[in-house]
Coordinates of C-alpha atoms in Angstrom, one line a residue:
Chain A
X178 CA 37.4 -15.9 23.0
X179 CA 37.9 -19.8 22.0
X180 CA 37.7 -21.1 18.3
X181 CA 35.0 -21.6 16.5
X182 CA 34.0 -25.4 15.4
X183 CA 32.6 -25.6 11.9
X184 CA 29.0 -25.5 12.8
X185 CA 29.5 -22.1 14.9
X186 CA 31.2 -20.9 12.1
X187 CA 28.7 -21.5 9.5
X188 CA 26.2 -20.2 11.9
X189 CA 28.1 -16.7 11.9
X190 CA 28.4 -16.4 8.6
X191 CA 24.9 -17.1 7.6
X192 CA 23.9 -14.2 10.7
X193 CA 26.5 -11.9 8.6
X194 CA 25.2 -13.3 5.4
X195 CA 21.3 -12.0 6.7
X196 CA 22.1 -8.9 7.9
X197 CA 24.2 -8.1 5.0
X198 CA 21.5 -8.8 2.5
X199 CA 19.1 -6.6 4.5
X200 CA 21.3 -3.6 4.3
X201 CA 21.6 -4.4 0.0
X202 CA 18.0 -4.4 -0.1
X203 CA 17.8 -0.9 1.6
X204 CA 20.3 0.1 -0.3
X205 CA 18.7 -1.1 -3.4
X206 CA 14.8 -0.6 -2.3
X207 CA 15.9 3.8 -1.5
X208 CA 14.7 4.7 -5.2
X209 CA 16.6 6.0 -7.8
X210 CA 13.3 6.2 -10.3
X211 CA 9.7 5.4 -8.6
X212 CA 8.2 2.4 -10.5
X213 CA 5.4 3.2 -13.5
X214 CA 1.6 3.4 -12.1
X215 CA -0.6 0.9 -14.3
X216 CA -4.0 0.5 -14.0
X217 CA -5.3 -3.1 -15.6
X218 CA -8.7 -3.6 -15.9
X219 CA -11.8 -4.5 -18.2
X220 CA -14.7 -2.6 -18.9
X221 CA -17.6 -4.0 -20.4
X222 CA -19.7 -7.1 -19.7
X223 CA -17.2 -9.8 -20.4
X224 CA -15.6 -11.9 -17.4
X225 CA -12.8 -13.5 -19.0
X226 CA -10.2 -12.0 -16.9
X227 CA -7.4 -15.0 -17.1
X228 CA -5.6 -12.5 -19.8
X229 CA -5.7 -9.3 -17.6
X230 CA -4.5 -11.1 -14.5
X231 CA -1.4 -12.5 -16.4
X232 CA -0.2 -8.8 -17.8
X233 CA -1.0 -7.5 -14.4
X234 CA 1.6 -10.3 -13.3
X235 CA 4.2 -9.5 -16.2
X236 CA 4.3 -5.8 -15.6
X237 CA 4.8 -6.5 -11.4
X238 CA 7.4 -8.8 -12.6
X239 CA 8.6 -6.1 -14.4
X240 CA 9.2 -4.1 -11.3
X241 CA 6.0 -1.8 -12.4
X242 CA 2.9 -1.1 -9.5
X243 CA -0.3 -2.6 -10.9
X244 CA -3.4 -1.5 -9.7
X245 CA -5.9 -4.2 -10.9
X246 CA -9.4 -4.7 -11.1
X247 CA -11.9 -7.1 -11.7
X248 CA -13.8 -7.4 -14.6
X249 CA -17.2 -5.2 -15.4
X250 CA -15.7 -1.8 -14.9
X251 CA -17.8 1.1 -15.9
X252 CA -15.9 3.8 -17.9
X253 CA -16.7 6.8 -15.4
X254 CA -15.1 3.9 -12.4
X255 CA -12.5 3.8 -14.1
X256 CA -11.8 7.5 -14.8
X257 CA -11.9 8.5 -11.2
X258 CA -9.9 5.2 -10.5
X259 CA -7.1 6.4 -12.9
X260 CA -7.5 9.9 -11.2
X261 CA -7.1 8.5 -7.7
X262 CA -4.1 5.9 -8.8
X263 CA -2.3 8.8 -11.3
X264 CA -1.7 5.7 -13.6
X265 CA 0.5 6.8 -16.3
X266 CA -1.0 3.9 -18.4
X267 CA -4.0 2.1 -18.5
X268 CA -3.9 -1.1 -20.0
X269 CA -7.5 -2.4 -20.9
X270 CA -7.7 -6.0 -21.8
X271 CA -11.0 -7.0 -24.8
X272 CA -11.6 -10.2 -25.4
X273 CA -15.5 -9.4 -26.6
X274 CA -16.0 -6.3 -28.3
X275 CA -15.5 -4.4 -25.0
X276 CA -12.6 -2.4 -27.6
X277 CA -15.6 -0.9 -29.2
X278 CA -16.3 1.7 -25.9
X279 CA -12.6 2.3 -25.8
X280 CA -12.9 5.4 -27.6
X281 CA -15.7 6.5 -25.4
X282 CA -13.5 5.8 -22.3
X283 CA -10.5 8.2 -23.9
X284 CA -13.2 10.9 -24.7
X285 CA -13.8 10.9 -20.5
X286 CA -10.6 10.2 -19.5
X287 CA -9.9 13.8 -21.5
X288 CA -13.1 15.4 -20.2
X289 CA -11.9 14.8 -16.6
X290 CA -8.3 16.2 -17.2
X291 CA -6.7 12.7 -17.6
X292 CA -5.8 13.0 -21.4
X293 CA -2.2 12.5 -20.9
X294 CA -2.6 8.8 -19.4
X295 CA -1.7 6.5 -21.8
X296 CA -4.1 3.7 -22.8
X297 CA -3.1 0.5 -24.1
X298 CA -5.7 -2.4 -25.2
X299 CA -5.0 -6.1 -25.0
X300 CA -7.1 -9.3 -26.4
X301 CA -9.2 -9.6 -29.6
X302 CA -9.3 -6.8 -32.0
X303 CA -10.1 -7.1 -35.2
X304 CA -7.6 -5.1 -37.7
X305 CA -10.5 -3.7 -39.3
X306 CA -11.5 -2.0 -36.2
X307 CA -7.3 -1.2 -35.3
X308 CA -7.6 2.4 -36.8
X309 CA -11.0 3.1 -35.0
X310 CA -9.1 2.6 -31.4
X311 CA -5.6 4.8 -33.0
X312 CA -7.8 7.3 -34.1
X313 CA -9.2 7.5 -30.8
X314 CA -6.3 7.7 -29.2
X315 CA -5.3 4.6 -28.5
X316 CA -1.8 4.3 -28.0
X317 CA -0.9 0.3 -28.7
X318 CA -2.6 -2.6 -29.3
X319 CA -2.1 -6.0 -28.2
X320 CA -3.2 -9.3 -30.1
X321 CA -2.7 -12.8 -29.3
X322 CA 0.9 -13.8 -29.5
X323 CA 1.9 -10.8 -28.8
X324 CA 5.1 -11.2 -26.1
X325 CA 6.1 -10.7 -22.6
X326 CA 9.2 -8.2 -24.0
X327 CA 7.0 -6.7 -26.7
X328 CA 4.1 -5.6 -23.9
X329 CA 6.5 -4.4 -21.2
X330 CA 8.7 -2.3 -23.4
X331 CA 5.8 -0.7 -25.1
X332 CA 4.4 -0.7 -21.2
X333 CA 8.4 1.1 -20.3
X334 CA 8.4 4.0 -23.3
X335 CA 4.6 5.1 -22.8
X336 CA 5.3 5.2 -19.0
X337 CA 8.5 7.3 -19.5
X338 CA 6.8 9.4 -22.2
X339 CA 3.9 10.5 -19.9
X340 CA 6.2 10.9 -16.6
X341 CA 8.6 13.0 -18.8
X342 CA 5.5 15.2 -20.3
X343 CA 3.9 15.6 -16.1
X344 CA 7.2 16.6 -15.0
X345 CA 7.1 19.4 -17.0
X346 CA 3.9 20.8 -15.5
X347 CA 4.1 21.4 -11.6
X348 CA 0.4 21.5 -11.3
X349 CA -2.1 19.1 -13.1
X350 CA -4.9 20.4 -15.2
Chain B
X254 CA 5.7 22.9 -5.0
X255 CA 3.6 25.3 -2.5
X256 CA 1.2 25.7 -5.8
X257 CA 0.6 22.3 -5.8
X258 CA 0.0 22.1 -1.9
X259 CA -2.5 25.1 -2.2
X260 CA -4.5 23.0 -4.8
X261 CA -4.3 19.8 -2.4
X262 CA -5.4 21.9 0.7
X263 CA -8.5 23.7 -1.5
X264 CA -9.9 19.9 -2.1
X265 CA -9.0 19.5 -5.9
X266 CA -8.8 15.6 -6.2
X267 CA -6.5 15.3 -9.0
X268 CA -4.1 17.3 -6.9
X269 CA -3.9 15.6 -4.3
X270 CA -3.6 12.2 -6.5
X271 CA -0.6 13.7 -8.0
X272 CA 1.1 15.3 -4.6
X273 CA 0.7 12.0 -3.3
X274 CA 2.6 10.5 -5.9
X275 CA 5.4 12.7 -5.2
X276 CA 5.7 12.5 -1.6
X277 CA 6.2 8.4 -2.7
X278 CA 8.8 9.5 -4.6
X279 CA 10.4 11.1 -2.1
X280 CA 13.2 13.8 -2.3
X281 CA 13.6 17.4 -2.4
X282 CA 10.0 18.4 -3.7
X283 CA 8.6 15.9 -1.8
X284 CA 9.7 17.3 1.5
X285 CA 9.1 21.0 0.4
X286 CA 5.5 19.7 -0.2
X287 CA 5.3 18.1 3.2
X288 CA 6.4 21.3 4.9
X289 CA 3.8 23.3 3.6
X290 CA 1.1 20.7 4.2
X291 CA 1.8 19.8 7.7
X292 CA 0.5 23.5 8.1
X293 CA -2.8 22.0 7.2
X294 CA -2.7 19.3 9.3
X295 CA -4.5 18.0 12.9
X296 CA -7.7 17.7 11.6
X297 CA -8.3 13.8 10.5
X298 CA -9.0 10.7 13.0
X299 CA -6.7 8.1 11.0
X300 CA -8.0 4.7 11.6
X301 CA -5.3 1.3 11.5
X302 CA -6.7 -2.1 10.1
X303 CA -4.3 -4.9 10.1
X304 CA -4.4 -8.6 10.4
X305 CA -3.3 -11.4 8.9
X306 CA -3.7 -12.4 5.0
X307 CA -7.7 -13.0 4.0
X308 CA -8.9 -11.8 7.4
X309 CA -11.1 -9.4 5.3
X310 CA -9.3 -6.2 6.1
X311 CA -10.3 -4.7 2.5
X312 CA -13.6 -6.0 2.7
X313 CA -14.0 -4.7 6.7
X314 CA -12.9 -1.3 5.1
X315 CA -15.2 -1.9 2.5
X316 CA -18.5 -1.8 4.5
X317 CA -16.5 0.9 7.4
X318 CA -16.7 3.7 4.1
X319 CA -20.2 2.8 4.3
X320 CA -21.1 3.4 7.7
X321 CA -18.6 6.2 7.9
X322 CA -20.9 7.7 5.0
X323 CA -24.3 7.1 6.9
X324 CA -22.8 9.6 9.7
X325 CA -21.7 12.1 6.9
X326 CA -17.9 11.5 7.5
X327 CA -15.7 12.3 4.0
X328 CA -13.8 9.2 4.0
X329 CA -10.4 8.5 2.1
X330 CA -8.8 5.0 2.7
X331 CA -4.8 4.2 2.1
X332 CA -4.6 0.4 0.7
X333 CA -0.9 -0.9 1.2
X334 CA -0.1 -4.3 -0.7
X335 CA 3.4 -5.8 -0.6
X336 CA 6.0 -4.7 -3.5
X337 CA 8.1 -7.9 -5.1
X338 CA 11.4 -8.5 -3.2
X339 CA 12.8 -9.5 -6.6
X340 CA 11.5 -7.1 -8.6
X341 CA 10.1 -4.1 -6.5
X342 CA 7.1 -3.9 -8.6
X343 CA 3.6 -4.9 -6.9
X344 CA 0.2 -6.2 -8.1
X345 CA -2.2 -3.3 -5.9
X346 CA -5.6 -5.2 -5.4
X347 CA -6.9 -4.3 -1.9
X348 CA -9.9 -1.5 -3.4
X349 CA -11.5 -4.5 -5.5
X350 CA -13.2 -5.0 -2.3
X351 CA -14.0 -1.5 -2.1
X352 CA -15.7 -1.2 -5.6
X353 CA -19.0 -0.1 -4.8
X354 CA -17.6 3.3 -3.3
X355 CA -15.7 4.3 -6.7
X356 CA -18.2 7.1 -7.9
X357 CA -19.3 8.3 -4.6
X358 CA -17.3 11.8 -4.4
X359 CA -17.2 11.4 -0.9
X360 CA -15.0 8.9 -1.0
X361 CA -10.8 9.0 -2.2
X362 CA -9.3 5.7 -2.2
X363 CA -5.4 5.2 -2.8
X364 CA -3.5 2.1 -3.2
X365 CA 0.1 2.0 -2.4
X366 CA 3.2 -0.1 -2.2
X367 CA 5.4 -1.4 0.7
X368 CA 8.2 -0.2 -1.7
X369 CA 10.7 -2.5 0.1
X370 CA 9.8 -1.7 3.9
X371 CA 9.1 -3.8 6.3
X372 CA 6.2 -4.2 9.0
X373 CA 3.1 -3.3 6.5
X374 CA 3.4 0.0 5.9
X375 CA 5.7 2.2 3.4
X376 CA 8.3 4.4 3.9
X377 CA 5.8 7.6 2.7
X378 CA 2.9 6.7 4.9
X379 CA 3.2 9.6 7.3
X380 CA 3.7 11.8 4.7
X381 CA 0.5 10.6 2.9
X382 CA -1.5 10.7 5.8
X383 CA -0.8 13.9 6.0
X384 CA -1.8 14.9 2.4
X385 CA -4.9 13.3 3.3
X386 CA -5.8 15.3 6.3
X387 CA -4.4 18.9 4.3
X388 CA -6.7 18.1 1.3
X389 CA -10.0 17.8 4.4
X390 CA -10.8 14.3 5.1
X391 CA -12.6 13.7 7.8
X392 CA -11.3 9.9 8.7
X393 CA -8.3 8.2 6.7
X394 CA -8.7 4.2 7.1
X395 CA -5.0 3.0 6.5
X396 CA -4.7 -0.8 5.7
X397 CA -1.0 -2.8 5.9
X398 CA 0.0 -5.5 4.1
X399 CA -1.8 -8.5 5.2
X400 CA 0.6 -9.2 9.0
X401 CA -0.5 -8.1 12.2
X402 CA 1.2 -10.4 14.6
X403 CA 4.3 -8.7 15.0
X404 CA 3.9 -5.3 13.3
X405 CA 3.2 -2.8 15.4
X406 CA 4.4 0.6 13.8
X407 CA 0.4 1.1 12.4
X408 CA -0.2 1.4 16.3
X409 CA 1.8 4.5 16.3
X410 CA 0.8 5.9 12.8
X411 CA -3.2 5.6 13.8
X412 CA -5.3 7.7 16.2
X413 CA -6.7 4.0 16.8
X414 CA -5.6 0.7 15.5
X415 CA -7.9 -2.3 14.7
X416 CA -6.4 -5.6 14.6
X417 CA -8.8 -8.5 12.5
X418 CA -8.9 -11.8 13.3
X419 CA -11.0 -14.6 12.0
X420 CA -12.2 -17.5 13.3
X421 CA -9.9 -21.1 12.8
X422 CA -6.9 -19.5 12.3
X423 CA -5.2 -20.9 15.6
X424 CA -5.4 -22.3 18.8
X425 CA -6.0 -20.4 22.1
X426 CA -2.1 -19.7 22.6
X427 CA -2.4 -17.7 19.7
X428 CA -4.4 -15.6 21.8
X429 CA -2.1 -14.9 24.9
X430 CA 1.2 -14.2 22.3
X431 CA 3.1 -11.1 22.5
X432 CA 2.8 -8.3 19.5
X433 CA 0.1 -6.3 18.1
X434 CA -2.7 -8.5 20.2
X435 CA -0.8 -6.3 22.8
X436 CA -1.1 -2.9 21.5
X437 CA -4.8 -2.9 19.4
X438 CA -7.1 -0.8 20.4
X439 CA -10.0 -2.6 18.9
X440 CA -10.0 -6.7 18.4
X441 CA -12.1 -7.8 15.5
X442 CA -13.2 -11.0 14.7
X443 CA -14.4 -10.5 11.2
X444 CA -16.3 -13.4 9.2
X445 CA -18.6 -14.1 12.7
X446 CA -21.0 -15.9 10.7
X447 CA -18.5 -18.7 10.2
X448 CA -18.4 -21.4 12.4
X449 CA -16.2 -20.9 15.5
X450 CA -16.1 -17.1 15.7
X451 CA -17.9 -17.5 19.2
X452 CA -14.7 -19.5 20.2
X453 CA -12.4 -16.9 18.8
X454 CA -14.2 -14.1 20.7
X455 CA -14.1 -15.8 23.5
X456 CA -10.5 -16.6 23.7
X457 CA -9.7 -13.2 22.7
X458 CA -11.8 -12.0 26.1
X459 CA -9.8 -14.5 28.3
X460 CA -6.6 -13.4 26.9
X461 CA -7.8 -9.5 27.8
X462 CA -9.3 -10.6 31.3
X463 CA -5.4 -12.0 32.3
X464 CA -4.3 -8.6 31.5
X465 CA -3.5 -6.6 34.8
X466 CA -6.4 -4.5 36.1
X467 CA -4.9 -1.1 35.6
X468 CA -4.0 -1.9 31.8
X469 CA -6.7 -1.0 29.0
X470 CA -9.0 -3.4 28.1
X471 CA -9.8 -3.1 24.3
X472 CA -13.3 -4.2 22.8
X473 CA -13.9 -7.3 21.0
X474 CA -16.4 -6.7 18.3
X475 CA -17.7 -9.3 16.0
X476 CA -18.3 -8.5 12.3
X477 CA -19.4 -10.2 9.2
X478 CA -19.5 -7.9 6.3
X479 CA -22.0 -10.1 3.9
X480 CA -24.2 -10.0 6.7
X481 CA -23.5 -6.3 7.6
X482 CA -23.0 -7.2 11.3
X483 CA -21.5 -5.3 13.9
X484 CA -20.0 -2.6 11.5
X485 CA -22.1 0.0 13.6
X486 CA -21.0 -1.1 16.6
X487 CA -17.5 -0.6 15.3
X488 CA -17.7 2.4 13.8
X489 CA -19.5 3.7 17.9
X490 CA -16.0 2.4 19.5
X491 CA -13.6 4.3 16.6
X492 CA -15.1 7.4 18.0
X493 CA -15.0 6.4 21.3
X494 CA -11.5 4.7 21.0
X495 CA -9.6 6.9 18.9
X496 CA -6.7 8.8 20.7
X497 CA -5.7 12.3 20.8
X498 CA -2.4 13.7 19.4
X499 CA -1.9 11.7 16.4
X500 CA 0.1 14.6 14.6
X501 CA 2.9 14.6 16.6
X502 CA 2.8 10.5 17.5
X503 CA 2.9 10.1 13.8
X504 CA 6.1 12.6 13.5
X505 CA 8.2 11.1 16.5
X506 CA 7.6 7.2 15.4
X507 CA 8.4 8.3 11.8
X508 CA 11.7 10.2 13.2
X509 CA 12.7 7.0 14.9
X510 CA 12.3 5.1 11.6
X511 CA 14.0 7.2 9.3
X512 CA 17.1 7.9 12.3
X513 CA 16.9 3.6 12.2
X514 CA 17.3 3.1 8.5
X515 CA 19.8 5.9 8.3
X516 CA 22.4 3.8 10.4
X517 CA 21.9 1.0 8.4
X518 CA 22.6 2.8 5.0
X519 CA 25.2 4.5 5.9
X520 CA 27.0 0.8 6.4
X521 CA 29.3 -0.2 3.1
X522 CA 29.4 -3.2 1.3
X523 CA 32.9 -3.4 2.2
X524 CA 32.5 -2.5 5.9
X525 CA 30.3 -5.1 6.7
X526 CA 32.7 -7.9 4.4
X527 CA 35.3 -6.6 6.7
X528 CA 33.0 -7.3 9.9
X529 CA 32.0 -10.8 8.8
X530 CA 36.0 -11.5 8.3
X531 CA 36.5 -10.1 11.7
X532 CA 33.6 -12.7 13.1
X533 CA 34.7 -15.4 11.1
X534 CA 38.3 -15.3 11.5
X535 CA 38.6 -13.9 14.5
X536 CA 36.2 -15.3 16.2
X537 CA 34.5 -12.1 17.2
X538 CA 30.9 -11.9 18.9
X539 CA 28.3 -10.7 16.3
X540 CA 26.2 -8.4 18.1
X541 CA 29.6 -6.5 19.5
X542 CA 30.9 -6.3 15.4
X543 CA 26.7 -4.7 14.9
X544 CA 27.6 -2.3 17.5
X545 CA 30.6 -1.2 16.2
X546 CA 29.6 -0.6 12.9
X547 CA 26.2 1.2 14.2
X548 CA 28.7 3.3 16.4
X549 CA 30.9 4.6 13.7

């Protein structure tokens, strides 16, 4: 076989280069620890759902699987929805008192077996109304300001609680 | 884990929601799992939809729940959406389409991620379609990742595989190229009541009528789901279509897969440093180095 000119070589080594990189992302995609299930949505009559969309796009960034839905969910949609996904969290995102049938969502989500998802609300809550949503159940919540890091770790050790608490059960409830 | 396939088998939803997250996950209680509920299996016509991005795949599926309902049919659908190559994580949005079926108990609706594979499907699909038929449903729509041109594994995995066009996306060449075109068993041209659809259809039959005569000719059925056009008529050629043996296609493609992947992990970083060296500074022929790595 001749010698290779400079363009044949660069040719070769981007072919290695490819197929190299395809075997690293094999080898990388073969999972050590399966990604957290979220569910994102909004129940309620509001439509504002720029805020929901950009946590749905944090959390993928954050190598999580988001199942997202538009806005003007019903509570028993989403129960069956979190049933069908087994979501480990649910994140709901308020931005118009929609927080005030949280605590009617947890009471289904229990009802229906589902009362070790954890659910996290986003958006506009008053601090009066803070205790209402913990006492409910409610395991964070989410003002504005509130950061990128500060949402997916919270997102991270709720996840890893609830995994850690269903692997201890073989069969679900 | 046979517990927990019992309970998927005897219909319990949340069950089967759960034993589908571990057969994603993959290892050894996912394929103690499997084994038990292949034992259940045979039952289920599993139905392909693929096409490109925004042909209306979700929304086809969307209005094929319905009709699938109408006949009685227990109807469970497997949405796959691409996972992030940078960060494996994946935004799953393909049963917004699907919304009005949430409550109906008739209906079980998963959403799952490519997880890093290639050619619209993931790695656990077989395994899910099989949970699927255990646990009793009647039909299983699977939907890829929005492809279709060149991906042609869901061909394999379904009993019959739909491919969805739409009308402007291309030229007539389009028509006549190699790939899934090839191996559908259905052509759809969804979104007929936009302009040009006629044209679509009608490049798709003049593609089919230069096939040879002995080859099968597939259908070409028009649909527009706002209008609710032409879903009957699709859901008549599923039956009609729909091929026999799927159990054991489904096992031998997914065999081939796994046997394919296996060669390439077992390739080490330093192996294939050392083959690039070997085609670099040696001057070596690429696909004889590939060889001799897939041959160790």
């Amino acid at each position: 076989m001749g010698g290779l000119d400079d363009a044949d070589r660069s040719h070769a080594y981007s072919e290695c280069e490819r197929v190299l990189a395809r075997i690293l992302t094999k080898r990388k995609a073969a999972p050590v620890d399966t990604p957290i299930r979220v569910l994102i949505t909004k129940i309620g009559l509001d439509g504002h759902d720029r805020g929901s969309r950009i946590i749905a796009a944090y959390l993928r960034d954050a190598g999580h699987e988001v199942v997202y839905t538009p806005p003007w969910q019903t509570i028993s949609g989403v129960v069956r929805l979190a049933l069908q996904e087994d979501v480990e969290v649910i994140g709901v995102s308020s931005l118009a008192t929609d927080h005030l049938i949280v605590p009617d969502l947890l009471r289904e989500l229990a009802e229906a077996g589902l009362d070790d998802v954890a659910v996290v609300v986003g958006g506009i809550v008053p601090d009066s109304e803070h205790a209402m949503l913990t006492d409910a159940g409610v395991g964070r919540i989410f003002g504005p300001g509130s950061s990128r890091d500060e949402i997916v770790d919270a997102v991270n050790q709720l996840g890893a609680a609830v995994r850690d608490r269903r692997s201890r059960a073989e069969v679900p409830a | 884990m046979s517990t927990l396939a019992a309970a998927v088998a005897a219909g319990h939803e949340g069950n089967l929601a759960r034993a589908l997250t571990v057969l994603e996950k993959g290892g050894v209680d996912a394929i103690a799992l499997r084994r038990t509920l292949l034992e259940h299996t045979g039952r289920a016509m599993v139905v392909g939809v693929t096409g490109p991005p925004g042909a209306g795949k979700s929304s086809l599926i969307g209005a094929l729940i319905g009709a699938l309902r109408n006949e009685g049919k227990r109807v469970a659908v497997l949405a796959v959406d691409p996972s992030s190559p940078l960060s494996g994580g994946a935004v799953l949005g393909d049963r917004t389409r699907m919304g009005e079926h949430t409550l109906d108990p008739g209906v079980f609706i998963r959403s799952v991620s490519s997880r890093g594979q290639s050619g619209g499907l993931s790695r656990a699909v077989p395994a899910l379609i099989d949970a699927l038929d255990a646990a009793g449903w009647d039909v299983v729509l699977l939907e890829t990742v929005g492809s279709g041109q060149s991906d042609v594994d869901i061909a394999e995995y379904a009993d019959v595989a739909v491919l969805v066009s739409v009308p402007g996306l291309g030229d007539d060449v389009q028509a006549i190229k190699a790939g899934m075109l090839e191996v559908a068993d259905i052509l759809v041209v969804n979104k007929s009541d936009l302009p040009g659809a006629a044209r679509t259809a009608r490049q798709l039959e003049q593609m089919l009528s230069l096939r040879s005569s002995d080859s099968v000719h597939p259908p070409v059925i028009r649909t527009s789901v706002p209008d609710a056009s032409g879903i009957d008529s699709l859901v008549s050629e599923l039956g009609r279509t729909a091929r026999a043996g799927g159990r054991l296609r489904r096992l031998r493609k997914e065999i081939v897969r796994e046997a394919e992947s296996a060669f390439a992990l077992r390739l080490s970083k330093d192996l294939v440093d050392r083959a690039c060296r070997s085609v670099l500074d040696e001057g070596r022929e690429i696909s004889v180095v590939a060889l001799e790595l897939a041959a160790r």
